[in-house]
Coordinates of C-alpha atoms and ligand atoms in Angstrom, one line a residue:
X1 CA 39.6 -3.3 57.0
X2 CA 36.7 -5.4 58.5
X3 CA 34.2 -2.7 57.4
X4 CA 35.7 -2.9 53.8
X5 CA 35.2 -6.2 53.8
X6 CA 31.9 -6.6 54.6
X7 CA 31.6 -3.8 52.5
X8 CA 33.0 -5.4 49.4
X9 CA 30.6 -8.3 51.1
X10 CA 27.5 -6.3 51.3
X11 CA 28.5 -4.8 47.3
X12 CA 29.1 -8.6 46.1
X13 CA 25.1 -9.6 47.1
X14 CA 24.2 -6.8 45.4
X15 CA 26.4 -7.6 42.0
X16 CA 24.8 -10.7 42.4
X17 CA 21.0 -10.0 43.2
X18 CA 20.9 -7.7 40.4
X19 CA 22.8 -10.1 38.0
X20 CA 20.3 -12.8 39.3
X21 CA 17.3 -9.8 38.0
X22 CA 19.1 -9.8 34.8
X23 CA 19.1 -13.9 34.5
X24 CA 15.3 -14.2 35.4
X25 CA 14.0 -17.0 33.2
X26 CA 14.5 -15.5 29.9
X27 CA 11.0 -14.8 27.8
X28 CA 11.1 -17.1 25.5
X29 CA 10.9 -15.3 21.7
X30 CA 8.2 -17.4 20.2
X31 CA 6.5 -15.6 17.4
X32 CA 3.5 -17.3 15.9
X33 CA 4.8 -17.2 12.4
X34 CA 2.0 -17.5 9.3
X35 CA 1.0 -17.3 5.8
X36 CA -0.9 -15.0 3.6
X37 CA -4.2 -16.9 3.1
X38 CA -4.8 -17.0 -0.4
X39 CA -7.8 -18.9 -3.0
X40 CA -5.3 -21.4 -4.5
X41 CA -5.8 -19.5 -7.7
X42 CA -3.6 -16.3 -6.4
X43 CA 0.3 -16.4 -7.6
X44 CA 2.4 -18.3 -5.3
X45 CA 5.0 -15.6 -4.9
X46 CA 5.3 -12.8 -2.7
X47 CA 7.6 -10.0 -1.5
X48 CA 7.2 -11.5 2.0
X49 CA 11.3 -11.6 3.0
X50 CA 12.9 -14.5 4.5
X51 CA 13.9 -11.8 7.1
X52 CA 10.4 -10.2 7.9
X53 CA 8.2 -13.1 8.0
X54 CA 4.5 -12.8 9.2
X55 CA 3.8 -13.3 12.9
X56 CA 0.8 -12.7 15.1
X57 CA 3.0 -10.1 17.3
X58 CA 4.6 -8.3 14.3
X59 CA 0.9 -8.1 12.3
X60 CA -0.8 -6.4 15.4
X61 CA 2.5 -4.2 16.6
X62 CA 2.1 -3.1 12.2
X63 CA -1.4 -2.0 13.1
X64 CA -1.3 -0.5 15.6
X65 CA 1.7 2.1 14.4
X66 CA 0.0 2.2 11.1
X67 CA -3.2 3.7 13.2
X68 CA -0.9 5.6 15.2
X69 CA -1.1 9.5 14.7
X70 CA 2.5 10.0 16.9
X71 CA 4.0 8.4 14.4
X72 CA 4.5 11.4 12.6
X73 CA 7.3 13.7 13.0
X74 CA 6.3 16.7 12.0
X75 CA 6.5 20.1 14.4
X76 CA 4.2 21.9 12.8
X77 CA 0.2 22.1 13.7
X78 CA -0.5 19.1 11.2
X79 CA 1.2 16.5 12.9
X80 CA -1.3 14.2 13.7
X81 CA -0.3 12.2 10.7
X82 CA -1.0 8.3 10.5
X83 CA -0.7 5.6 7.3
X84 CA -4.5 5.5 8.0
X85 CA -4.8 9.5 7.4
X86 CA -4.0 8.9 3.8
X87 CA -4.4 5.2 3.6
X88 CA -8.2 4.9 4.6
X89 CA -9.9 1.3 4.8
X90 CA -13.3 2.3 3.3
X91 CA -11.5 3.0 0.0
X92 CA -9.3 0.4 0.0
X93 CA -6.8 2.2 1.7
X94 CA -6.6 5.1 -0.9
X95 CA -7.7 8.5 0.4
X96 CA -10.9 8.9 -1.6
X97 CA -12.4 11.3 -4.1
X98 CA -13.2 14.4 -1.5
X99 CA -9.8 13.9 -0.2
X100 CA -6.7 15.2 -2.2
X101 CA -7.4 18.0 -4.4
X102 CA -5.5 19.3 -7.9
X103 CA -3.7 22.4 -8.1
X104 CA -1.8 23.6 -10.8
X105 CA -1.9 20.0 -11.9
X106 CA -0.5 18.9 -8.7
X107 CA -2.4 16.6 -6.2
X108 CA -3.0 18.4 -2.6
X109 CA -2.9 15.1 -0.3
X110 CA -5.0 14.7 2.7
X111 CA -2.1 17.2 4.7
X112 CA -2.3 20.2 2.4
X113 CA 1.4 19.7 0.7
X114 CA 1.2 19.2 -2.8
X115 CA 2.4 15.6 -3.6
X116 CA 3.9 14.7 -7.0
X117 CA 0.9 12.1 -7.0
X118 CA -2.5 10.6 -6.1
X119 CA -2.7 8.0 -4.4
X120 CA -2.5 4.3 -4.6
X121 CA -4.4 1.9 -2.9
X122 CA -3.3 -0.7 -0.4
X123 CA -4.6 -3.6 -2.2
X124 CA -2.9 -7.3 -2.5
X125 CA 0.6 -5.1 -2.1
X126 CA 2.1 -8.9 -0.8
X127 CA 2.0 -9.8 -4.7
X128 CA 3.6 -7.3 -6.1
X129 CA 7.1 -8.3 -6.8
X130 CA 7.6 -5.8 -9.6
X131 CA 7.8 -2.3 -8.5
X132 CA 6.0 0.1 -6.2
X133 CA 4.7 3.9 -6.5
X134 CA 3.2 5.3 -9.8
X135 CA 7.0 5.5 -11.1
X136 CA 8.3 2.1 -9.5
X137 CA 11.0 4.3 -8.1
X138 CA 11.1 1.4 -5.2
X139 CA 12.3 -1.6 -7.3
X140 CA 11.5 -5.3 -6.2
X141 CA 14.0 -7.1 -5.0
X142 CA 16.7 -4.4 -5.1
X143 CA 14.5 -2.4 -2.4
X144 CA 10.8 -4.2 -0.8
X145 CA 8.2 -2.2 1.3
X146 CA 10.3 -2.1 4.1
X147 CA 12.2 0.2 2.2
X148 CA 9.1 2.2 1.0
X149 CA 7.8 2.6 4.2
X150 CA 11.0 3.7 5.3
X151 CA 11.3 6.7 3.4
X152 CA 7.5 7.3 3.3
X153 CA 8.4 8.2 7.2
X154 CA 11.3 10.3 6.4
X155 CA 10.0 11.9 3.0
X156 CA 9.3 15.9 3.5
X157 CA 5.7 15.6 1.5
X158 CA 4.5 13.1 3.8
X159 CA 6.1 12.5 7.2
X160 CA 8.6 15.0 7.3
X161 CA 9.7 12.4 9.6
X162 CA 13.6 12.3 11.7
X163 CA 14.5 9.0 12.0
X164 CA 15.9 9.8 15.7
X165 CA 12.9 11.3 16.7
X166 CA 10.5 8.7 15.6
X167 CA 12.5 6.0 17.0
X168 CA 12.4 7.8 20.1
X169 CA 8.9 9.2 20.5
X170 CA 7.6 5.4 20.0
X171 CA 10.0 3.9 22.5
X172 CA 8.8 6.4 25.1
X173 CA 4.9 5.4 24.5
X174 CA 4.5 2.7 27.6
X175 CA 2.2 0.4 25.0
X176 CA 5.1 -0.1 22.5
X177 CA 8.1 -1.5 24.2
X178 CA 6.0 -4.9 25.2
X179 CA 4.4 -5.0 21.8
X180 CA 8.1 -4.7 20.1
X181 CA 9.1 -7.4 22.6
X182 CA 6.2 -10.0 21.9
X183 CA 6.9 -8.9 18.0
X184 CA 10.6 -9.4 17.7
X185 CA 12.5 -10.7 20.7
X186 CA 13.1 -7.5 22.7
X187 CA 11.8 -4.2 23.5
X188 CA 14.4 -2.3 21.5
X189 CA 12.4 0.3 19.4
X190 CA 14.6 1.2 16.1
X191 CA 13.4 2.2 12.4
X192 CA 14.3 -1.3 11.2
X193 CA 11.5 -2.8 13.4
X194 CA 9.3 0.1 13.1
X195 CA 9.3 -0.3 9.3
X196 CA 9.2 -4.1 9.4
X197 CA 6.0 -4.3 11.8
X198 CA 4.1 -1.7 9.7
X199 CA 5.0 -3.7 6.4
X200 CA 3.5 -7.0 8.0
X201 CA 0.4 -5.2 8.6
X202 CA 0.2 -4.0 5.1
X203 CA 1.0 -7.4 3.9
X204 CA -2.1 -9.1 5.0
X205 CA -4.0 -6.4 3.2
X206 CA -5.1 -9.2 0.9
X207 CA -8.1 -9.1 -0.9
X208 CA -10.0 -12.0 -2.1
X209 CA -13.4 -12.2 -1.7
X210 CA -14.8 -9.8 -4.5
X211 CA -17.9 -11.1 -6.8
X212 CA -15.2 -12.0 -9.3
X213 CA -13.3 -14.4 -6.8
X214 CA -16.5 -16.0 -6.4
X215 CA -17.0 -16.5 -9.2
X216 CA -13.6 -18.1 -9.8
X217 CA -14.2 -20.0 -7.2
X218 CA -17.3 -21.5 -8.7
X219 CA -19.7 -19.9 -5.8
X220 CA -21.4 -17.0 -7.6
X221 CA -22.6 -16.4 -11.2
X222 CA -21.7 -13.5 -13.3
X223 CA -24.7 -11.6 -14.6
X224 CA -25.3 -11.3 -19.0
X225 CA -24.1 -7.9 -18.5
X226 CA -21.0 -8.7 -16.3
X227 CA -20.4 -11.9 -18.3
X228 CA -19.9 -9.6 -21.9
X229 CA -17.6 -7.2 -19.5
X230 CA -15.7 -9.9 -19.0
X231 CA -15.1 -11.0 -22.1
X232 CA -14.9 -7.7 -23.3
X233 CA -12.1 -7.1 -21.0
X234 CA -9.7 -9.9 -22.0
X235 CA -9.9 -10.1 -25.8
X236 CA -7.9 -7.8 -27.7
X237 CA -11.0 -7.1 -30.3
X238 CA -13.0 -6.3 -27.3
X239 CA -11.8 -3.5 -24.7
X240 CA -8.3 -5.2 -24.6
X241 CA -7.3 -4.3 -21.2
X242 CA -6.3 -8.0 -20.1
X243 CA -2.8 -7.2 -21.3
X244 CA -1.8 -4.6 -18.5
X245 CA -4.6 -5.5 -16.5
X246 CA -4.6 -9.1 -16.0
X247 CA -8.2 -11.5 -16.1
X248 CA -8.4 -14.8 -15.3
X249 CA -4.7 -15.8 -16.0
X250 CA -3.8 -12.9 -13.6
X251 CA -6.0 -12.0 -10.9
X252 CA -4.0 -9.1 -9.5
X253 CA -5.4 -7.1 -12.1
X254 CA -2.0 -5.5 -13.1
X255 CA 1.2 -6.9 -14.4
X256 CA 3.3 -4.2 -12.5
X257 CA 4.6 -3.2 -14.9
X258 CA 5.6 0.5 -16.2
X259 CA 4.8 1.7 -19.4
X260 CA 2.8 4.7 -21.3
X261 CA -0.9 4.0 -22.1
X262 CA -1.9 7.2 -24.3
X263 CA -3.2 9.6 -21.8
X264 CA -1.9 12.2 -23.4
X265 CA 0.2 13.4 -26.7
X266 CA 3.6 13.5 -25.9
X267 CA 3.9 17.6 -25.4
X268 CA 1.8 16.9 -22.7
X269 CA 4.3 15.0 -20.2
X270 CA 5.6 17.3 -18.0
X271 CA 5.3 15.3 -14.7
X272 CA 8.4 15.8 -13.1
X273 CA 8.0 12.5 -11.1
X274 CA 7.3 10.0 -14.2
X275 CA 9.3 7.5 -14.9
X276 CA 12.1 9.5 -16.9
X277 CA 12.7 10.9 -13.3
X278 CA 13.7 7.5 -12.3
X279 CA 15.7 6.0 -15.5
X280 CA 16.7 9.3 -17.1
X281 CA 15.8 7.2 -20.1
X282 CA 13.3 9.1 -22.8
X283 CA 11.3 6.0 -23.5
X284 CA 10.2 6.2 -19.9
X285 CA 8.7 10.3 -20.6
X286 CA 5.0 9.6 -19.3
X287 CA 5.0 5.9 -18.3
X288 CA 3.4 4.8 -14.7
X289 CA 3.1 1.8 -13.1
X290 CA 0.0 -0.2 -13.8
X291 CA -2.1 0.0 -11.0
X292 CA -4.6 -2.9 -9.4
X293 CA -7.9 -2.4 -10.8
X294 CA -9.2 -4.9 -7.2
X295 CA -11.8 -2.5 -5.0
X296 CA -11.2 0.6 -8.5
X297 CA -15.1 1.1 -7.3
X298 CA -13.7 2.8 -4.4
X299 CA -10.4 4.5 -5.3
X300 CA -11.1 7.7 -7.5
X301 CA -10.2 9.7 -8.8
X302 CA -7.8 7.6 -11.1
X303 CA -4.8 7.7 -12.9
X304 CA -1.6 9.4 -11.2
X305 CA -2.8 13.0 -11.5
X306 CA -6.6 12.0 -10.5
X307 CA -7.8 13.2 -13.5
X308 CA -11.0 11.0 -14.2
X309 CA -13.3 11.2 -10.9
X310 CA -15.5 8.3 -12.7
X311 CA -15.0 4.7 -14.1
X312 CA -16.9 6.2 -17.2
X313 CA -14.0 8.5 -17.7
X314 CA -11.7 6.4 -17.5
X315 CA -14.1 4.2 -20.2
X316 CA -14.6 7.1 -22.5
X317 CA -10.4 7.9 -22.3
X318 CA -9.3 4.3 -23.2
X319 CA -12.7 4.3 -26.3
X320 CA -12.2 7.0 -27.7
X321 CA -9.3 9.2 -26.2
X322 CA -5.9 7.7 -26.4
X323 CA -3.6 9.5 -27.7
X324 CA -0.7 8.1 -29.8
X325 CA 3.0 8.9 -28.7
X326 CA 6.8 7.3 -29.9
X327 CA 7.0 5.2 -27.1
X328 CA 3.5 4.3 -26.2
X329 CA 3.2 0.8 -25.2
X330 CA 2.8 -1.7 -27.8
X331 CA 0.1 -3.2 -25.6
X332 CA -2.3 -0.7 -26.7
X333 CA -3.6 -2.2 -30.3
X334 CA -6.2 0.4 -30.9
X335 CA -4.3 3.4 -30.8
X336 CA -4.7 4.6 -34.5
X337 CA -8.3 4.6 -34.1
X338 CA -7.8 6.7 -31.2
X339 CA -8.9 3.6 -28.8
X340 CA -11.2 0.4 -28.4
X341 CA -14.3 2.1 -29.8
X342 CA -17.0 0.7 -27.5
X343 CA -20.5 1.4 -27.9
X344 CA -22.6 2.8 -25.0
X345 CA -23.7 -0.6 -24.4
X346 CA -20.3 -2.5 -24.3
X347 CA -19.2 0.4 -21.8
X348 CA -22.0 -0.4 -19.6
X349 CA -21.3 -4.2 -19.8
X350 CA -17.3 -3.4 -19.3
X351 CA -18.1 -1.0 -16.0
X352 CA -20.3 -3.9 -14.7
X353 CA -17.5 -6.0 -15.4
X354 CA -15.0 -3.8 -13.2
X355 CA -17.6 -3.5 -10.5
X356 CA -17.4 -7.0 -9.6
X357 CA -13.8 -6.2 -8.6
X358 CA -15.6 -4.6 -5.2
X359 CA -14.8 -6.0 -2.2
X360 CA -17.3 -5.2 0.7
X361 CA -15.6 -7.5 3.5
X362 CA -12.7 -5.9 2.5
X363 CA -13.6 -2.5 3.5
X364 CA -15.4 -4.1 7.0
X365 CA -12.7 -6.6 7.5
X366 CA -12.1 -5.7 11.7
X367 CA -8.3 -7.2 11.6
X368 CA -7.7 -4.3 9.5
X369 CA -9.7 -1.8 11.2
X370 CA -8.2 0.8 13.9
X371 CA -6.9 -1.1 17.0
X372 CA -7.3 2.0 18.8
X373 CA -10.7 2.5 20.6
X374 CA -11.5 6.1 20.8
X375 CA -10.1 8.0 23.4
X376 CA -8.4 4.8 25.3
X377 CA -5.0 6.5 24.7
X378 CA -4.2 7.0 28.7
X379 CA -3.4 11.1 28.0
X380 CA -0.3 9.9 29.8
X381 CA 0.6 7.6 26.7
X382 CA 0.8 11.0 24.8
X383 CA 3.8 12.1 24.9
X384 CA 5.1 15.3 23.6
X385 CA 8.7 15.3 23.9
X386 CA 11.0 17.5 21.9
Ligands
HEC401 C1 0.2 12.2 3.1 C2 -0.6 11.0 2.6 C3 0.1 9.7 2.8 C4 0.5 9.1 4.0 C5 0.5 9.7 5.4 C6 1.0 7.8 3.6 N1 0.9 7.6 2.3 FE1 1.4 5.9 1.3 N2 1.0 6.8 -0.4 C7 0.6 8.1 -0.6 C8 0.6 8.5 -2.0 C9 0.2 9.8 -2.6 C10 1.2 7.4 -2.7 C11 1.5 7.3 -4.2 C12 2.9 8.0 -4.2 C13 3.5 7.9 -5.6 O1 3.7 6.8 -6.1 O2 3.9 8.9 -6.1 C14 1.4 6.3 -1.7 C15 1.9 5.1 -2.0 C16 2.1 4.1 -1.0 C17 2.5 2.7 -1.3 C18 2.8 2.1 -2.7 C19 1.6 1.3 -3.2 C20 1.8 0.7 -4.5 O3 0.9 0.1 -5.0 O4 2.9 0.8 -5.1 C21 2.5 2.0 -0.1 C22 2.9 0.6 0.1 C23 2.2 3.0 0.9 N3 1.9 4.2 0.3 C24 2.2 2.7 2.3 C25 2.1 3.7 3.3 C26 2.4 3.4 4.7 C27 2.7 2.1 5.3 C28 2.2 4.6 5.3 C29 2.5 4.9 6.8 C30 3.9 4.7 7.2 C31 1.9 5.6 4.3 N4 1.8 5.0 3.1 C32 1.6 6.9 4.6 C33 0.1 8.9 0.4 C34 0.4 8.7 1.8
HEC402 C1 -0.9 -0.8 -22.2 C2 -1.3 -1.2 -20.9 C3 -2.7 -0.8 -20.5 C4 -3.9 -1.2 -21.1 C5 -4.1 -2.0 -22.3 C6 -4.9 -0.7 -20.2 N1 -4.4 0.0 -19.2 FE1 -5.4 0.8 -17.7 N2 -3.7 1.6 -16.9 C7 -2.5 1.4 -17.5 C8 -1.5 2.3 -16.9 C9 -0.1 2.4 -17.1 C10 -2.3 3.1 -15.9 C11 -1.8 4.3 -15.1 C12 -1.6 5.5 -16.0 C13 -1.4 6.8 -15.4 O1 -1.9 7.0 -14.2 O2 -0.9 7.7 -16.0 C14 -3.7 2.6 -16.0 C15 -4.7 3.1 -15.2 C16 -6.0 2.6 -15.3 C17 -7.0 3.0 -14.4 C18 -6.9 3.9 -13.2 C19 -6.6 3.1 -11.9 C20 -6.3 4.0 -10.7 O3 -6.2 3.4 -9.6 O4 -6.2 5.2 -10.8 C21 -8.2 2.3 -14.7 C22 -9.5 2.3 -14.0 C23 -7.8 1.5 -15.9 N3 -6.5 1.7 -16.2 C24 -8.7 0.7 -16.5 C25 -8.4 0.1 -17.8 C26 -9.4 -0.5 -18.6 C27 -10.8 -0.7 -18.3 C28 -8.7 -1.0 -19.7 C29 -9.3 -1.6 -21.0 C30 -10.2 -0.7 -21.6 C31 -7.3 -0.6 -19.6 N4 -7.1 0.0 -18.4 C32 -6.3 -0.9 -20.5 C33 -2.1 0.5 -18.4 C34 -3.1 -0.1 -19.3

């Protein structure tokens, strides 16, 4: 009885040491919460979500699982699969023109699978409160990055990811469980977080600090050459692209939104990932999603099938190439003449024009370089569990 006691004594401390473990001084969940920085002439609005708001710790947890090649949860002997594989900073987070290749009128992405698209750059994505992929299949509010990334991770042409697995394979790296801690309160790994960090980090992608911005911002002249571009660019007897592709008045360089701008005669749309895909509605046969012409000097090829591998291209297509269909937007005035109808010289002065979209520091910004030094990764970091 005496020995049961002291027992039941002896199991008692122990209750209590451990409970005493548990009730250590609690780390305090302080997240250094911030804005975008922005030139006051940038829209006030965001997708930024009351829920997922900047921080420090949730910014540098993004990174580093954007960077992270065991992210991926493939099986196969192409799993070393990271955002930055595809997403690559020297071309604005696109993949670049010796990257993805067509066949059969398919892209062939950085991995080898044939995706329904080339890519799209990683460019000011915080803005965009319209839609997002070429066929705005992820619809702002209804669904935000969070919920791109998401299935970007689970889709079969890019991840081929299992939620379970992934949730998994990051807990068990002995970097992430502090970083998910500092980042959102505790060191719990799940998708939600996983998704939320990475779309921080791709929230801060902001660029700002192009020629044109300085300009804007009063610090830098436009050349004769760029000046005409310009000007060519936003009036509708000029080039007339300031419609769909913004100017002064909107210096995102795309409204977002989704329509049809004469690539091609109707007989011709046979993506099977356009927007008709989305809305089943026959308007929609051929229509994309405007894309950001910010950094478009480093982002061919262009267009959702990468067609054009040069700005001229893409010059020549909308002068002299567009091709009339029933529901081609109403946005492109020139279409019975078959397009703007620039002369050599005006194309020179528009591609100037574009050119002053480039943003170097963009490209050598170091907060959105790879946080992961070459071969740093303890090998015992790498795990391969499974
Ligand atoms: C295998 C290459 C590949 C990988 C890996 C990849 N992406 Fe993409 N990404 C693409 C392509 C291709 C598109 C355009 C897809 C479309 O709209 O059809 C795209 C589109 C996007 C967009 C939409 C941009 C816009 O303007 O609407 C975002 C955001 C994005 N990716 C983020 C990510 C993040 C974050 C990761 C890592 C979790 C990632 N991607 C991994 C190829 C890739
Ligand atoms: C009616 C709206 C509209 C007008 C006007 C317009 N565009 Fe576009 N632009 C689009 C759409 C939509 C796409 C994507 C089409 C696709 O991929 O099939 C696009 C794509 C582009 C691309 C490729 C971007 C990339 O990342 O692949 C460039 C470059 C471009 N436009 C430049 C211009 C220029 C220069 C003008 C003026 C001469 C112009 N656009 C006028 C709607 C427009």
């Amino acid at each position: 009885m005496r020995r049961i006691f002291w027992n039941l004594l002896a199991l008692g401390w122990v209750v209590a040491l451990a409970s005493c473990g548990q009730g250590q001084p609690e780390h305090v969940f302080e997240p250094s919460y911030f804005d975008l920085e922005k030139p006051d002439y940038f829209p006030s609005q965001t997708n930024v979500p009351d829920n997922n708001r900047l921080s420090t710790q949730g910014v540098r947890l993004g990174r580093y699982l954007f960077y992270d090649i065991r992210l991926s949860g493939r099986h196969e002997g192409d799993s070393m699969l990271s955002c930055a594989t595809c997403h690559r900073q020297e071309h604005s987070f696109e993949s670049g023109l010796d990257n993805p290749r067509l066949v059969d009128g398919r892209m062939q992405g950085v991995t080898g699978a044939l995706t329904a698209h080339n890519m799209l750059p990683l460019v000011n994505v915080a803005y965009n409160t319209k839609a997002f992929g070429w066929n705005g299949s992820t619809e702002y509010p209804a669904e935000n990055l969070e919920q791109l990334i998401q299935k970007t991770l689970l889709d079969s042409t890019e991840f081929a990811g299992n939620a379970d697995s992934i949730v998994k394979r990051i807990a068990s790296i002995p970097m992430y469980p502090h970083l998910f801690e500092e980042a959102f309160g505790s060191e719990s790994v799940s998708m939600d977080r996983i998704c939320s960090a990475i779309a921080q980090f791709v929230r801060t992608l902001v660029s700002s600090d192009s020629k044109f911005d300085r300009y804007m911002r009063g610090e830098a002249q436009l050349t004769a050459e760029e000046m005409r571009g310009y000007v060519l660019f936003t009036t509708e007897e000029g080039a007339d692209c300031f419609h769909c592709h913004g100017g002064s008045g909107n210096v995102l360089f795309s409204t977002y939104d989704i329509l049809i701008n004469g690539l091609d005669p109707e007989e011709f749309f046979t993506d099977a990932h356009d927007r008709y895909s989305v809305t089943g509605n026959v308007v929609d046969r051929g229509a994309y999603r405007v894309p950001t012409l910010r950094n478009i000097e480093y982002t061919a090829p262009y267009m959702h099938d990468g067609r054009f591998s040069t700005l001229d291209e893409v010059i020549d297509q909308y002068s002299e190439n567009v091709y009339y269909s029933p529901y081609i937007s109403p946005l492109m005035h020139h279409v019975q003449d078959g397009g703007v109808q620039l002369t050599v010289e005006e194309k020179a002065c528009l591609k100037a024009f574009l050119l002053t979209l480039s943003d170097e520091g963009f490209l050598n910004n170091p907060n959105f370089s790879n946080p992961f030094v070459q071969d740093t990764i303890p090998a015992s970091d790498v795990s391969a569990e499974e």
